[in-house]
Short mmCIF file of C-alpha atoms and ligand atoms in Angstrom, two decimals:
data_model
loop_
_atom_site.label_atom_id
_atom_site.label_comp_id
_atom_site.label_asym_id
_atom_site.label_seq_id
_atom_site.Cartn_x
_atom_site.Cartn_y
_atom_site.Cartn_z
CA ASP O 1 -23.98 -6.07 -7.94
CA ALA O 2 -20.50 -5.40 -6.61
CA GLY O 3 -19.19 -4.37 -9.99
CA SER O 4 -21.30 -1.36 -10.75
CA THR O 5 -20.21 1.98 -9.44
CA PRO O 6 -22.15 3.26 -6.47
CA ALA O 7 -21.56 6.72 -7.91
CA ALA O 8 -23.70 5.83 -10.87
CA SER O 9 -26.78 6.03 -8.72
CA THR O 10 -26.12 9.43 -7.16
CA LYS O 11 -27.69 12.40 -8.87
CA TYR O 12 -24.57 14.46 -8.97
CA ASP O 13 -22.63 16.25 -11.64
CA ARG O 14 -19.14 15.21 -10.67
CA ALA O 15 -17.38 16.34 -13.78
CA ASP O 16 -18.25 19.99 -13.26
CA ASP O 17 -17.68 20.11 -9.57
CA SER O 18 -14.13 21.25 -9.24
CA ALA O 19 -14.27 21.56 -5.47
CA ARG O 20 -14.91 17.85 -5.18
CA TYR O 21 -12.59 17.16 -8.04
CA ASN O 22 -9.68 18.89 -6.31
CA ASN O 23 -10.39 16.63 -3.45
CA TYR O 24 -10.30 13.47 -5.49
CA GLU O 25 -7.47 11.91 -3.50
CA GLY O 26 -9.56 12.35 -0.43
CA GLY O 27 -12.09 9.62 -0.87
CA VAL O 28 -14.97 11.12 -2.82
CA MET O 29 -13.68 9.70 -6.04
CA SER O 30 -13.20 6.26 -4.60
CA LEU O 31 -16.89 5.93 -5.46
CA HIS O 32 -15.69 5.17 -8.96
CA ALA O 33 -15.33 1.40 -9.39
CA GLN O 34 -11.91 -0.21 -8.96
CA TRP O 35 -10.29 -3.45 -10.03
CA SER O 36 -9.85 -5.73 -7.09
CA THR O 37 -6.15 -6.30 -7.79
CA ARG O 38 -3.39 -5.04 -10.04
CA LEU O 39 -3.49 -8.40 -11.81
CA ALA O 40 -7.16 -7.87 -12.65
CA PHE O 41 -6.29 -4.59 -14.36
CA MET O 42 -3.44 -6.22 -16.24
CA LEU O 43 -5.59 -9.11 -17.44
CA ALA O 44 -8.39 -6.78 -18.54
CA ALA O 45 -5.96 -4.58 -20.47
CA ILE O 46 -4.26 -7.61 -22.01
CA GLY O 47 -7.73 -8.94 -22.85
CA SER O 48 -8.52 -5.71 -24.65
CA ALA O 49 -5.24 -5.64 -26.52
CA VAL O 50 -5.14 -9.31 -27.49
CA GLY O 51 -7.86 -9.75 -30.08
CA LEU O 52 -8.59 -10.41 -33.71
CA GLY O 53 -5.69 -8.05 -34.35
CA ASN O 54 -3.19 -10.51 -32.90
CA VAL O 55 -4.51 -13.83 -34.09
CA TRP O 56 -6.17 -12.93 -37.39
CA LYS O 57 -4.63 -9.69 -38.63
CA PHE O 58 -1.01 -9.82 -37.47
CA PRO O 59 -0.22 -13.16 -39.16
CA TYR O 60 -1.77 -12.16 -42.45
CA ILE O 61 -0.24 -8.69 -42.68
CA THR O 62 3.11 -10.25 -41.76
CA GLY O 63 2.52 -12.69 -44.62
CA GLU O 64 1.60 -9.92 -47.03
CA ASN O 65 4.62 -7.84 -46.09
CA GLY O 66 7.23 -10.56 -46.40
CA GLY O 67 7.85 -11.67 -42.80
CA GLY O 68 10.84 -10.83 -40.57
CA ALA O 69 11.74 -7.26 -41.50
CA PHE O 70 8.12 -6.27 -41.10
CA VAL O 71 8.05 -7.89 -37.66
CA LEU O 72 11.11 -5.90 -36.61
CA VAL O 73 9.54 -2.59 -37.65
CA TYR O 74 6.35 -3.57 -35.84
CA LEU O 75 8.33 -4.26 -32.65
CA LEU O 76 10.06 -0.87 -32.92
CA CYS O 77 6.69 0.86 -33.32
CA ILE O 78 5.32 -0.89 -30.25
CA ALA O 79 8.30 0.31 -28.24
CA LEU O 80 8.58 3.87 -29.56
CA ILE O 81 4.95 4.84 -30.14
CA GLY O 82 2.66 2.22 -28.60
CA ILE O 83 4.13 2.09 -25.11
CA PRO O 84 4.37 5.88 -24.58
CA VAL O 85 0.82 6.46 -25.82
CA MET O 86 -0.49 3.61 -23.68
CA ILE O 87 1.25 5.07 -20.63
CA ALA O 88 -0.39 8.41 -21.42
CA GLU O 89 -3.86 6.87 -21.72
CA VAL O 90 -3.65 4.85 -18.53
CA MET O 91 -2.26 7.84 -16.69
CA LEU O 92 -5.06 10.19 -17.72
CA GLY O 93 -7.75 7.71 -16.75
CA ARG O 94 -6.14 6.86 -13.45
CA ARG O 95 -5.65 10.52 -12.55
CA ALA O 96 -9.23 11.60 -13.16
CA GLN O 97 -10.98 8.31 -12.26
CA ARG O 98 -13.79 8.96 -14.67
CA SER O 99 -15.02 7.93 -18.08
CA PRO O 100 -12.81 9.17 -20.95
CA ILE O 101 -15.18 12.04 -21.82
CA SER O 102 -15.21 13.38 -18.27
CA THR O 103 -11.53 12.59 -17.82
CA MET O 104 -10.56 14.85 -20.69
CA GLN O 105 -12.97 17.54 -19.51
CA VAL O 106 -11.74 17.56 -15.97
CA LEU O 107 -8.03 17.26 -16.72
CA ALA O 108 -8.15 19.98 -19.36
CA LYS O 109 -9.65 22.21 -16.69
CA GLU O 110 -7.10 21.16 -14.07
CA GLN O 111 -4.23 21.81 -16.47
CA GLY O 112 -5.62 25.13 -17.67
CA ALA O 113 -6.11 23.80 -21.19
CA SER O 114 -8.98 24.32 -23.61
CA GLY O 115 -12.27 22.45 -23.34
CA PHE O 116 -11.64 21.31 -26.90
CA TRP O 117 -9.69 18.32 -25.57
CA GLN O 118 -12.83 16.49 -24.56
CA ILE O 119 -13.25 15.72 -28.25
CA VAL O 120 -10.86 12.82 -27.52
CA GLY O 121 -13.50 11.24 -25.30
CA TRP O 122 -16.34 11.80 -27.72
CA SER O 123 -14.49 10.52 -30.72
CA GLY O 124 -13.45 7.48 -28.69
CA VAL O 125 -17.03 6.63 -27.80
CA PHE O 126 -18.01 6.92 -31.42
CA ALA O 127 -15.02 4.89 -32.65
CA GLY O 128 -15.76 2.10 -30.19
CA PHE O 129 -19.29 1.91 -31.39
CA LEU O 130 -18.15 1.77 -35.05
CA ILE O 131 -15.43 -0.81 -34.43
CA LEU O 132 -17.78 -3.06 -32.47
CA SER O 133 -20.24 -3.01 -35.37
CA PHE O 134 -17.76 -4.92 -37.53
CA TYR O 135 -15.66 -6.61 -34.85
CA SER O 136 -18.75 -8.49 -33.79
CA VAL O 137 -19.40 -9.79 -37.31
CA ILE O 138 -15.82 -11.06 -37.77
CA ALA O 139 -15.93 -12.64 -34.31
CA GLY O 140 -19.14 -14.28 -35.54
CA TRP O 141 -17.17 -15.92 -38.37
CA ALA O 142 -14.86 -17.38 -35.74
CA MET O 143 -17.87 -18.72 -33.81
CA ALA O 144 -19.29 -20.31 -36.94
CA TYR O 145 -15.86 -21.85 -37.57
CA VAL O 146 -15.79 -23.45 -34.12
CA ILE O 147 -18.84 -25.45 -35.15
CA GLU O 148 -17.49 -26.17 -38.65
CA SER O 149 -14.15 -27.43 -37.32
CA ALA O 150 -15.66 -29.48 -34.55
CA SER O 151 -18.07 -31.19 -36.93
CA GLY O 152 -15.28 -32.17 -39.29
CA THR O 153 -16.11 -29.92 -42.26
CA PHE O 154 -12.42 -29.32 -42.95
CA ASN O 155 -11.20 -32.90 -42.77
CA ALA O 156 -9.09 -33.51 -45.89
CA ILE O 157 -10.63 -30.49 -47.57
CA SER O 158 -9.00 -28.99 -50.67
CA GLY O 159 -7.94 -25.36 -50.92
CA ASP O 160 -10.87 -24.64 -53.22
CA GLY O 161 -13.25 -26.52 -50.97
CA SER O 162 -12.13 -24.44 -48.02
CA GLY O 163 -12.62 -21.29 -50.06
CA ASP O 164 -16.15 -22.43 -50.82
CA VAL O 165 -16.94 -23.01 -47.14
CA PHE O 166 -15.83 -19.48 -46.34
CA GLY O 167 -17.64 -18.01 -49.32
CA GLY O 168 -20.76 -19.91 -48.30
CA LEU O 169 -20.63 -18.42 -44.82
CA ILE O 170 -20.05 -14.78 -45.71
CA GLY O 171 -22.51 -15.04 -48.58
CA ASP O 172 -25.31 -16.03 -46.22
CA PRO O 173 -26.74 -13.00 -44.39
CA GLN O 174 -28.97 -15.09 -42.15
CA ARG O 175 -26.15 -17.20 -40.77
CA LEU O 176 -23.99 -14.12 -40.29
CA MET O 177 -26.81 -12.37 -38.45
CA ILE O 178 -27.26 -15.26 -36.03
CA TRP O 179 -23.58 -15.23 -35.02
CA HIS O 180 -23.36 -11.44 -34.97
CA THR O 181 -26.37 -11.34 -32.64
CA LEU O 182 -25.01 -14.03 -30.37
CA PHE O 183 -21.61 -12.38 -30.07
CA MET O 184 -23.17 -8.99 -29.33
CA ILE O 185 -25.30 -10.49 -26.55
CA MET O 186 -22.25 -12.19 -25.03
CA THR O 187 -20.39 -8.88 -25.06
CA VAL O 188 -23.16 -6.75 -23.62
CA ALA O 189 -24.05 -9.29 -20.94
CA VAL O 190 -20.54 -8.98 -19.49
CA VAL O 191 -20.37 -5.18 -19.54
CA ALA O 192 -23.85 -4.88 -18.03
CA ARG O 193 -22.64 -6.74 -14.93
CA GLY O 194 -20.01 -4.13 -14.21
CA ILE O 195 -16.30 -3.92 -13.62
CA ARG O 196 -15.76 -6.56 -10.96
CA ALA O 197 -18.70 -8.89 -11.46
CA GLY O 198 -18.54 -8.67 -15.24
CA ILE O 199 -15.32 -7.67 -16.96
CA GLU O 200 -12.93 -8.76 -14.24
CA LYS O 201 -14.57 -12.12 -13.67
CA LEU O 202 -14.48 -12.88 -17.37
CA VAL O 203 -10.86 -11.96 -18.07
CA VAL O 204 -9.57 -13.77 -15.01
CA ILE O 205 -10.91 -16.98 -16.53
CA LEU O 206 -10.41 -16.28 -20.22
CA MET O 207 -6.85 -14.96 -20.28
CA PRO O 208 -5.15 -17.97 -18.65
CA LEU O 209 -7.29 -20.20 -20.86
CA LEU O 210 -6.19 -18.29 -23.94
CA LEU O 211 -2.54 -18.69 -23.00
CA VAL O 212 -2.89 -22.43 -22.41
CA MET O 213 -4.68 -22.95 -25.72
CA LEU O 214 -2.09 -20.91 -27.56
CA LEU O 215 0.75 -22.93 -26.06
CA ILE O 216 -1.02 -26.16 -27.02
CA LEU O 217 -1.26 -24.92 -30.60
CA VAL O 218 2.37 -23.84 -30.73
CA ALA O 219 3.37 -27.27 -29.41
CA TYR O 220 1.23 -28.87 -32.11
CA ALA O 221 2.89 -26.70 -34.77
CA PHE O 222 6.27 -27.65 -33.31
CA ASN O 223 5.50 -31.35 -33.58
CA SER O 224 3.53 -31.52 -36.78
CA GLY O 225 4.48 -28.45 -38.78
CA GLU O 226 7.62 -27.03 -40.32
CA PHE O 227 8.52 -25.11 -37.22
CA GLY O 228 11.98 -24.06 -38.38
CA ARG O 229 10.57 -22.44 -41.50
CA GLY O 230 7.87 -20.69 -39.49
CA LEU O 231 10.50 -19.38 -37.10
CA ALA O 232 12.76 -18.23 -39.92
CA TYR O 233 9.82 -16.57 -41.63
CA LEU O 234 9.01 -14.48 -38.56
CA PHE O 235 12.55 -13.67 -37.50
CA SER O 236 14.80 -13.45 -40.54
CA PHE O 237 15.12 -9.76 -41.20
CA ASP O 238 15.19 -9.43 -44.96
CA PHE O 239 15.07 -5.70 -45.53
CA SER O 240 14.81 -5.96 -49.28
CA LYS O 241 11.17 -6.93 -48.77
CA LEU O 242 10.35 -3.84 -46.78
CA SER O 243 8.52 -1.02 -48.56
CA THR O 244 7.47 2.35 -47.18
CA ASP O 245 3.98 1.02 -47.23
CA SER O 246 4.95 -1.91 -44.98
CA ILE O 247 6.40 0.51 -42.44
CA ILE O 248 3.14 2.40 -42.29
CA VAL O 249 1.11 -0.79 -42.02
CA ALA O 250 3.35 -1.91 -39.14
CA MET O 251 2.91 1.41 -37.36
CA GLY O 252 -0.86 1.42 -37.79
CA HIS O 253 -1.08 -2.11 -36.53
CA ALA O 254 1.08 -1.43 -33.46
CA PHE O 255 -1.52 1.11 -32.58
CA PHE O 256 -4.57 -1.02 -33.28
CA THR O 257 -3.26 -4.10 -31.50
CA LEU O 258 -2.68 -2.19 -28.26
CA SER O 259 -6.26 -0.81 -28.34
CA LEU O 260 -4.98 2.75 -28.35
CA GLY O 261 -6.59 6.02 -29.33
CA MET O 262 -10.21 5.57 -28.29
CA GLY O 263 -10.26 5.56 -24.52
CA ALA O 264 -10.60 1.80 -23.95
CA ILE O 265 -7.28 1.67 -22.15
CA MET O 266 -8.04 5.03 -20.53
CA VAL O 267 -11.27 3.78 -19.01
CA TYR O 268 -9.55 0.61 -17.79
CA GLY O 269 -6.86 2.84 -16.28
CA SER O 270 -9.55 4.79 -14.48
CA TYR O 271 -10.40 1.69 -12.45
CA MET O 272 -6.77 1.20 -11.45
CA GLN O 273 -5.58 1.70 -7.91
CA LYS O 274 -3.65 4.86 -7.16
CA ASN O 275 -0.64 3.08 -5.71
CA THR O 276 0.28 0.83 -8.63
CA SER O 277 3.05 1.68 -11.04
CA ILE O 278 1.76 2.65 -14.47
CA GLY O 279 5.03 2.34 -16.36
CA SER O 280 5.82 -1.24 -15.43
CA SER O 281 2.19 -2.34 -15.84
CA VAL O 282 2.03 -0.92 -19.35
CA LEU O 283 5.37 -2.49 -20.23
CA MET O 284 4.06 -5.90 -19.23
CA ILE O 285 0.78 -5.43 -21.11
CA ALA O 286 2.62 -4.46 -24.29
CA ILE O 287 5.02 -7.38 -23.93
CA ALA O 288 2.15 -9.82 -23.36
CA ASP O 289 0.30 -8.51 -26.42
CA THR O 290 3.41 -8.83 -28.56
CA VAL O 291 4.25 -12.31 -27.29
CA VAL O 292 0.71 -13.47 -28.12
CA ALA O 293 0.96 -12.10 -31.67
CA LEU O 294 4.31 -13.82 -32.19
CA LEU O 295 3.05 -17.08 -30.70
CA ALA O 296 0.02 -16.91 -32.99
CA GLY O 297 2.45 -16.59 -35.90
CA LEU O 298 4.39 -19.57 -34.57
CA ALA O 299 1.19 -21.60 -34.36
CA ILE O 300 0.04 -20.70 -37.87
CA PHE O 301 3.01 -20.43 -40.25
CA PRO O 302 4.59 -23.86 -39.56
CA LEU O 303 1.27 -25.50 -40.46
CA VAL O 304 0.87 -23.37 -43.57
CA PHE O 305 4.39 -24.26 -44.77
CA ALA O 306 4.06 -27.94 -43.92
CA ASN O 307 1.15 -28.13 -46.34
CA GLY O 308 2.78 -26.18 -49.14
CA LEU O 309 0.35 -23.29 -48.71
CA GLU O 310 0.85 -19.56 -49.23
CA PRO O 311 1.63 -17.33 -46.22
CA GLY O 312 0.63 -14.22 -48.17
CA ALA O 313 -3.02 -15.12 -48.62
CA GLY O 314 -4.32 -11.95 -46.96
CA PRO O 315 -7.45 -11.83 -44.78
CA GLY O 316 -8.33 -15.39 -45.81
CA LEU O 317 -5.17 -16.78 -44.18
CA VAL O 318 -6.91 -17.83 -41.00
CA PHE O 319 -10.33 -18.66 -42.48
CA VAL O 320 -9.32 -20.39 -45.72
CA THR O 321 -5.65 -21.36 -45.75
CA LEU O 322 -5.37 -22.49 -42.14
CA PRO O 323 -8.45 -24.78 -42.17
CA THR O 324 -6.96 -26.49 -45.24
CA ALA O 325 -3.76 -27.07 -43.28
CA PHE O 326 -5.60 -28.44 -40.24
CA GLY O 327 -7.75 -30.60 -42.50
CA ALA O 328 -4.69 -32.31 -43.92
CA MET O 329 -3.09 -33.12 -40.58
CA PRO O 330 -3.54 -35.80 -37.94
CA GLY O 331 -5.48 -34.37 -35.02
CA GLY O 332 -6.36 -31.38 -37.17
CA GLN O 333 -10.06 -31.53 -36.32
CA PHE O 334 -9.35 -31.15 -32.61
CA PHE O 335 -6.57 -28.57 -32.90
CA GLY O 336 -8.47 -26.59 -35.52
CA THR O 337 -11.40 -26.35 -33.14
CA VAL O 338 -9.07 -25.20 -30.36
CA PHE O 339 -7.75 -22.51 -32.69
CA PHE O 340 -11.17 -21.04 -33.43
CA VAL O 341 -12.26 -21.17 -29.79
CA LEU O 342 -9.12 -19.20 -29.04
CA LEU O 343 -10.05 -16.65 -31.68
CA VAL O 344 -13.50 -16.21 -30.15
CA ILE O 345 -12.03 -15.77 -26.66
CA ALA O 346 -9.55 -13.18 -27.91
CA ALA O 347 -12.32 -11.26 -29.68
CA TRP O 348 -14.72 -11.41 -26.73
CA SER O 349 -12.35 -9.88 -24.19
CA SER O 350 -11.54 -7.09 -26.68
CA ALA O 351 -15.12 -6.34 -27.59
CA ILE O 352 -16.11 -5.62 -23.99
CA SER O 353 -13.57 -2.81 -23.87
CA LEU O 354 -15.09 -1.22 -26.96
CA VAL O 355 -18.38 -0.71 -25.12
CA GLU O 356 -17.02 0.34 -21.73
CA PRO O 357 -16.06 4.00 -22.44
CA ALA O 358 -19.61 4.88 -23.55
CA VAL O 359 -21.25 2.85 -20.80
CA ALA O 360 -18.98 4.40 -18.16
CA TRP O 361 -20.00 7.88 -19.28
CA LEU O 362 -23.75 7.22 -19.48
CA SER O 363 -23.87 5.56 -16.08
CA GLU O 364 -21.48 7.95 -14.34
CA ARG O 365 -23.55 10.95 -15.45
CA ASP O 366 -26.61 9.08 -14.33
CA ILE O 367 -28.16 9.38 -17.76
CA MET O 368 -29.14 5.74 -17.40
CA SER O 369 -28.16 2.68 -15.41
CA ARG O 370 -25.15 0.59 -16.42
CA VAL O 371 -27.40 -2.25 -17.47
CA ARG O 372 -29.55 -0.07 -19.68
CA ALA O 373 -26.55 1.77 -21.12
CA SER O 374 -24.82 -1.51 -22.02
CA TRP O 375 -27.84 -2.91 -23.83
CA MET O 376 -28.51 0.36 -25.60
CA ILE O 377 -24.95 0.76 -26.92
CA GLY O 378 -24.99 -2.92 -27.90
CA LEU O 379 -28.29 -2.47 -29.71
CA PHE O 380 -27.04 0.51 -31.73
CA SER O 381 -23.85 -1.30 -32.62
CA TRP O 382 -25.84 -4.38 -33.55
CA ILE O 383 -28.06 -2.38 -35.89
CA LEU O 384 -25.04 -0.78 -37.52
CA GLY O 385 -23.54 -4.28 -37.74
CA ILE O 386 -26.38 -5.38 -40.03
CA GLY O 387 -24.73 -3.14 -42.61
CA THR O 388 -21.45 -5.04 -42.07
CA VAL O 389 -23.25 -8.35 -42.57
CA LEU O 390 -24.86 -7.17 -45.80
CA SER O 391 -21.64 -5.68 -47.16
CA PHE O 392 -20.33 -9.25 -47.66
CA ASN O 393 -23.30 -10.37 -49.71
CA LEU O 394 -26.37 -8.33 -50.74
CA TRP O 395 -24.46 -5.05 -50.68
CA SER O 396 -21.14 -6.32 -52.01
CA GLY O 397 -21.75 -5.01 -55.54
CA ASP O 398 -20.10 -1.91 -56.92
CA GLU O 399 -23.33 0.05 -56.85
CA TYR O 400 -23.19 -0.09 -53.04
CA LYS O 401 -19.60 1.06 -52.75
CA VAL O 402 -18.47 4.48 -51.69
CA MET O 403 -14.98 5.42 -52.93
CA GLY O 404 -14.49 1.79 -53.92
CA LYS O 405 -15.18 0.58 -50.39
CA THR O 406 -18.00 -1.54 -49.04
CA PHE O 407 -19.82 -0.39 -45.92
CA PHE O 408 -17.57 -2.68 -43.87
CA ASP O 409 -14.36 -1.39 -45.46
CA LEU O 410 -15.57 2.15 -44.97
CA LYS O 411 -16.21 1.72 -41.25
CA ASP O 412 -12.93 -0.11 -40.74
CA TYR O 413 -11.10 2.62 -42.62
CA LEU O 414 -12.76 5.47 -40.79
CA ALA O 415 -12.31 3.96 -37.33
CA SER O 416 -8.97 2.14 -37.56
CA ASN O 417 -7.12 4.43 -39.93
CA ILE O 418 -8.54 7.81 -39.07
CA MET O 419 -10.24 7.98 -35.67
CA LEU O 420 -7.81 5.82 -33.67
CA PRO O 421 -4.60 7.49 -34.90
CA LEU O 422 -6.20 10.91 -34.54
CA GLY O 423 -7.28 10.07 -31.00
CA GLY O 424 -3.78 8.85 -30.20
CA LEU O 425 -2.21 11.96 -31.67
CA LEU O 426 -4.42 14.19 -29.55
CA ILE O 427 -3.68 12.15 -26.43
CA ALA O 428 0.07 12.47 -27.01
CA LEU O 429 -0.25 16.21 -27.70
CA PHE O 430 -2.40 16.76 -24.64
CA VAL O 431 0.00 15.00 -22.29
CA GLY O 432 3.19 16.28 -23.93
CA TRP O 433 2.22 19.85 -24.75
CA ALA O 434 -1.11 21.03 -23.35
CA ALA O 435 -0.71 19.64 -19.83
CA LYS O 436 2.11 20.49 -17.48
CA ALA O 437 5.02 18.12 -17.07
CA SER O 438 4.21 17.99 -13.38
CA MET O 439 1.03 16.04 -14.12
CA SER O 440 2.97 13.22 -15.74
CA LYS O 441 5.71 13.40 -13.13
CA ASP O 442 3.25 13.09 -10.25
CA GLU O 443 1.26 10.34 -11.80
CA LEU O 444 4.05 8.18 -13.21
CA ASN O 445 6.58 8.35 -10.41
CA LEU O 446 9.51 7.40 -12.63
CA SER O 447 13.23 7.92 -12.06
CA SER O 448 14.35 11.09 -13.82
CA GLY O 449 16.18 9.19 -16.58
CA THR O 450 13.17 7.06 -17.42
CA PHE O 451 10.88 10.06 -17.22
CA ASN O 452 13.00 11.98 -19.72
CA LEU O 453 12.76 9.05 -22.08
CA PHE O 454 8.98 9.03 -21.75
CA TRP O 455 8.84 12.78 -22.18
CA LEU O 456 10.89 12.68 -25.37
CA ALA O 457 8.68 9.91 -26.74
CA ILE O 458 5.35 11.50 -25.88
CA ARG O 459 6.30 15.00 -27.06
CA PHE O 460 8.13 14.17 -30.26
CA VAL O 461 8.43 10.55 -31.33
CA ALA O 462 4.83 9.42 -30.82
CA PRO O 463 3.10 12.48 -32.31
CA LEU O 464 5.36 12.37 -35.37
CA GLY O 465 4.88 8.65 -35.81
CA VAL O 466 1.11 8.87 -35.44
CA ALA O 467 0.94 11.90 -37.72
CA ILE O 468 2.71 9.86 -40.40
CA ILE O 469 0.21 6.98 -40.10
CA PHE O 470 -2.61 9.45 -40.23
CA LEU O 471 -1.42 11.51 -43.20
CA ASN O 472 -0.76 8.31 -45.07
CA ALA O 473 -4.20 6.93 -44.29
CA VAL O 474 -5.95 10.01 -45.64
CA GLY O 475 -3.79 9.88 -48.74
CA LEU O 476 -1.60 12.89 -48.04
CA LEU O 477 1.63 10.91 -47.76
N1 LIG N 1 -6.71 -4.50 -29.85
C1 LIG N 1 -7.76 -5.19 -30.52
C2 LIG N 1 -7.21 -6.30 -31.36
O1 LIG N 1 -6.03 -6.41 -31.54
C3 LIG N 1 -8.59 -4.30 -31.41
C4 LIG N 1 -8.84 -2.92 -30.94
C5 LIG N 1 -8.42 -1.77 -31.49
C6 LIG N 1 -9.52 -2.55 -29.83
N2 LIG N 1 -8.82 -0.71 -30.75
C7 LIG N 1 -9.49 -1.16 -29.74
C8 LIG N 1 -10.13 -3.29 -28.88
C9 LIG N 1 -10.06 -0.52 -28.70
C10 LIG N 1 -10.70 -2.66 -27.87
C11 LIG N 1 -10.68 -1.28 -27.76
O2 LIG N 1 -7.97 -7.06 -31.88
#
């Protein structure tokens, strides 16, 4: 198994051994697994970033927030907050070459900062586990929809009929459990195989496939949909439609879509070679993620408009509105199926990065083997996911809600709105304030002008931006 780290099998407490740690350039730490090429790292990180967030969430929140102006704010947030925080995460992982928990431990020590900072690693492991427990269920909807589309369920279906198909699926705990289980097994099976033989092998196949499928769908929308209206919807900046709330949604999403704040990107960075440039890699990852979100919008909105449907339908946009559009169009059965396969691929390559921080820690500390760790984390997440499944049916009633939220809403809220922004805030504060500037200078190797820009962003802009998302999420703003 070329992908698993040889270090995982040595009984050796690396994180606490500062003598070896100080020597990490010298070869000891090369025991930690590495991507085989820079491209492999890029594809894995793009795979993590491009997910349900891009194809399912971005189009519907754009629809809910009126289109163009929202998109512009989102792009600004990616540039001003997302990119600096992503650079920080990759840099920390690459410097320490360990799991996020040990990375924060060891770098806090190196930088003379408090041991408190390792909370970033712990909260990330926990957030990943929470997110996976609902991500897997939603990805399961997409899997069920591959079968529905392919078998012609949506052909010439009415809006109400499509709503009934969706209601029938989420109202059926058994069907949801089957797909949730299948998706979890697919995810764990990849992580269990390790970095090179598992994650890398998967993303090298899936990411090009995803791009091709997306381009096919955009071409279809160009030919058969109202492409001009879709384009205008995404890119006409009508600021009258922009509320304070939209700005905060855009900022939160910029964060979620880049997989920031929980160590997923940090752990991927830890497998990166020492001689590759972090800044330009991160720039390309962020651009790729953004381009995919915009292309997804360009695949979806023209079809929605061509069929006189509503772009502001909310979470049902992709699962109710879009199938109606496909159902009404020539070739819709085929292209609809392609769309849902794409959604599954996007979700799969993201889900693996939700498990990796915890698995990396358990196997690096030799608490258990990578294979065991992967299945165990998957099992816990799967069990917690049963609650997600039930929150759409048996537990959907008010008597099961806490603060007006179902179990699913609660987990989504806690992880996406609280833990991720908080993790990101701490990462920015650690790099910008707790650690010395020399750490970032050494690791990033930027020209002084570019470095100053990064420094300004990571010390001031990003923490303020993230603090605003966070305070808003907990109701203090
Ligand atoms: N970026 C993923 C998406 O857009 C979701 C996500 C958020 C994520 N945080 C993550 C994925 C951390 C992996 C790891 O769908």
